[in-house]
Amino acid sequence: MADSSLNKVRDTHRAKPASHHGKNAHSPDLLNALVVASYGRHFLARDEAGTIWQVYGKGKRREVAVGDEIVILPSGDKQAWVEDIQTRKNLVYRSDALKSKMFAANLDGVLLMLAVSPPYSPELLGRTLTACKHADVPLTILFNKVDILEGDPETLGDVEQELFEMTLGDVPTHYISVTEKPEETESLLRPLLEGKRTLILGQSGMGKSTLINLLIPGALAATNEISMALNAGKHTTTHTQMHFGEQGLELIDSPGFQAFGLHHLSEADLLNAFSDLRDEGNKCRFANCQHKREPDCAVKNGLEDGTLSPARYELYQMLKAELEEARQNY
Ligand SMILES: Nc1nc2c(ncn2[C@@H]2O[C@H](COP(=O)(O)OP(=O)(O)OP(=O)(O)O)[C@@H](O)[C@H]2O)c(=O)[nH]1
Ligand SMILES: [Zn+2]
């Protein structure tokens, strides 16, 4: 049975006064709480007594992410205001020219789910890799649905090669089948995930929900019930949600994404995420070499002799061009 703490939400009509347990030491009216769901404009937060509050923020205090430790001021009927957001250990987010979207904060790791059907996007893989490097959160790749590739070792070999090249062999990568090999998947992942808070990312259809239901049975159904009860999910189909399993397993589910802008990175940030290109680039003849058509370009030479990855080079040039364009528009 899932130990979904969201099940502890109280019936509004019989609500008891909050226990002293969850009170904020500085002010008796304030409570410390953990953000467990984000609907964009409002959030669900769980206080230390296990009560779920629907919380709203004004101005900067609206910029709340799942995983944030916040201080809330109850305003009645299980509703509360965000009073403060505690300093984050880390934050994974994406951003385009118009807005940024926070995935989650205070993470121990990110799991990126990929599959061959629907086909995964190497570009999204590269962007996820870059965002996690920048946020300094360990990334693990789960390549799901390997059952589809049974009897097709060639395609599987190509995938392995592509993932290795893009990640420089630096990212733990597991080949799994959630539906066909559930026990194996579970015994592989439990030791990696227990006692940790993990954000699961992936394009639509990669198997995120299937995996969450395997590791925390009933999690998604319980979540829907809570959302309905609090009316929190009204008019929203996509939201980010934390699920609580046994042995301190915490999984954060985020809607499948098709875009992953990285406008929040500076050019130096970008170079740090591509340290292979940065280090080789230091050997170019010109200090400001763009690694395009300059003579004695160590990066171009590295691409030619196979020591650098063309896929990473292309992604780097694409992200750099985006940053330059974004800067010109401001
Ligand atoms: N063949 C195969 N199918 C799988 C596997 N894991 C999941 N699926 C199927 O893939 C489809 C999509 O799975 P979901 O778990 O809904 O994918 P998701 O990543 O949550 O997608 P969104 O909710 O759209 O973000 C479902 O029909 C699953 O049954 C697997 O290991 N092998
Ligand atoms: Zn160069």
Short mmCIF file of C-alpha atoms and ligand atoms in Angstrom, two decimals, residues 113 115 117-118 143-148 176-181 185 200-213 220 253-257, ligand 1:
data_model
loop_
_atom_site.label_atom_id
_atom_site.label_comp_id
_atom_site.label_asym_id
_atom_site.label_seq_id
_atom_site.Cartn_x
_atom_site.Cartn_y
_atom_site.Cartn_z
CA MET A 113 13.24 8.73 -19.34
CA ALA A 115 12.52 5.35 -25.34
CA SER A 117 8.89 4.61 -29.43
CA PRO A 118 7.82 7.37 -29.49
CA PHE A 143 16.14 4.07 -21.47
CA ASN A 144 12.72 2.42 -21.31
CA LYS A 145 10.81 -0.04 -23.53
CA VAL A 146 13.86 -2.10 -24.50
CA ASP A 147 11.36 -4.94 -25.08
CA ILE A 148 10.51 -3.21 -28.37
CA ILE A 176 14.80 -1.10 -18.73
CA SER A 177 11.33 -2.30 -19.57
CA VAL A 178 8.82 -1.05 -17.02
CA THR A 179 5.87 -3.05 -18.36
CA GLU A 180 7.63 -6.26 -19.45
CA LYS A 181 10.22 -6.51 -16.66
CA THR A 185 13.07 -2.54 -12.93
CA ILE A 200 11.38 12.46 -13.41
CA LEU A 201 11.64 14.15 -16.78
CA GLY A 202 10.80 12.91 -20.23
CA GLN A 203 8.83 13.61 -23.34
CA SER A 204 5.24 12.49 -23.43
CA GLY A 205 4.84 8.72 -23.81
CA MET A 206 8.23 7.62 -22.47
CA GLY A 207 6.63 5.76 -19.54
CA LYS A 208 6.92 8.21 -16.62
CA SER A 209 3.46 7.53 -15.21
CA THR A 210 3.89 3.79 -15.66
CA LEU A 211 7.13 3.93 -13.69
CA ILE A 212 5.66 6.04 -10.89
CA ASN A 213 2.73 3.64 -10.55
CA LEU A 220 -1.45 8.93 -9.47
CA ASP A 253 6.27 13.97 -11.80
CA SER A 254 6.22 16.73 -14.33
CA PRO A 255 4.16 16.96 -17.50
CA GLY A 256 5.87 15.71 -20.65
CA PHE A 257 7.64 18.56 -22.39
N1 LIG B 1 6.38 -1.70 -24.81
C1 LIG B 1 6.44 -0.98 -23.68
N2 LIG B 1 5.52 -0.03 -23.44
C2 LIG B 1 5.63 0.68 -22.31
C3 LIG B 1 6.66 0.46 -21.36
N3 LIG B 1 6.52 1.35 -20.35
C4 LIG B 1 5.43 2.10 -20.65
N4 LIG B 1 4.88 1.70 -21.82
C5 LIG B 1 3.68 2.23 -22.49
O1 LIG B 1 3.94 3.53 -23.01
C6 LIG B 1 2.73 4.31 -23.00
C7 LIG B 1 3.02 5.67 -22.37
O2 LIG B 1 3.33 5.49 -20.99
P1 LIG B 1 3.06 6.62 -19.91
O3 LIG B 1 3.55 6.07 -18.61
O4 LIG B 1 1.67 7.10 -19.97
O5 LIG B 1 4.02 7.76 -20.45
P2 LIG B 1 4.32 9.21 -19.81
O6 LIG B 1 5.77 9.42 -19.97
O7 LIG B 1 3.77 9.28 -18.44
O8 LIG B 1 3.55 10.18 -20.80
P3 LIG B 1 2.81 11.58 -20.43
O9 LIG B 1 1.87 11.29 -19.32
O10 LIG B 1 2.12 11.93 -21.71
O11 LIG B 1 3.88 12.56 -20.06
C8 LIG B 1 1.71 3.50 -22.25
O12 LIG B 1 0.85 2.89 -23.18
C9 LIG B 1 2.53 2.45 -21.51
O13 LIG B 1 1.83 1.25 -21.28
C10 LIG B 1 7.62 -0.57 -21.63
O14 LIG B 1 8.54 -0.87 -20.88
N5 LIG B 1 7.45 -1.25 -22.81
#
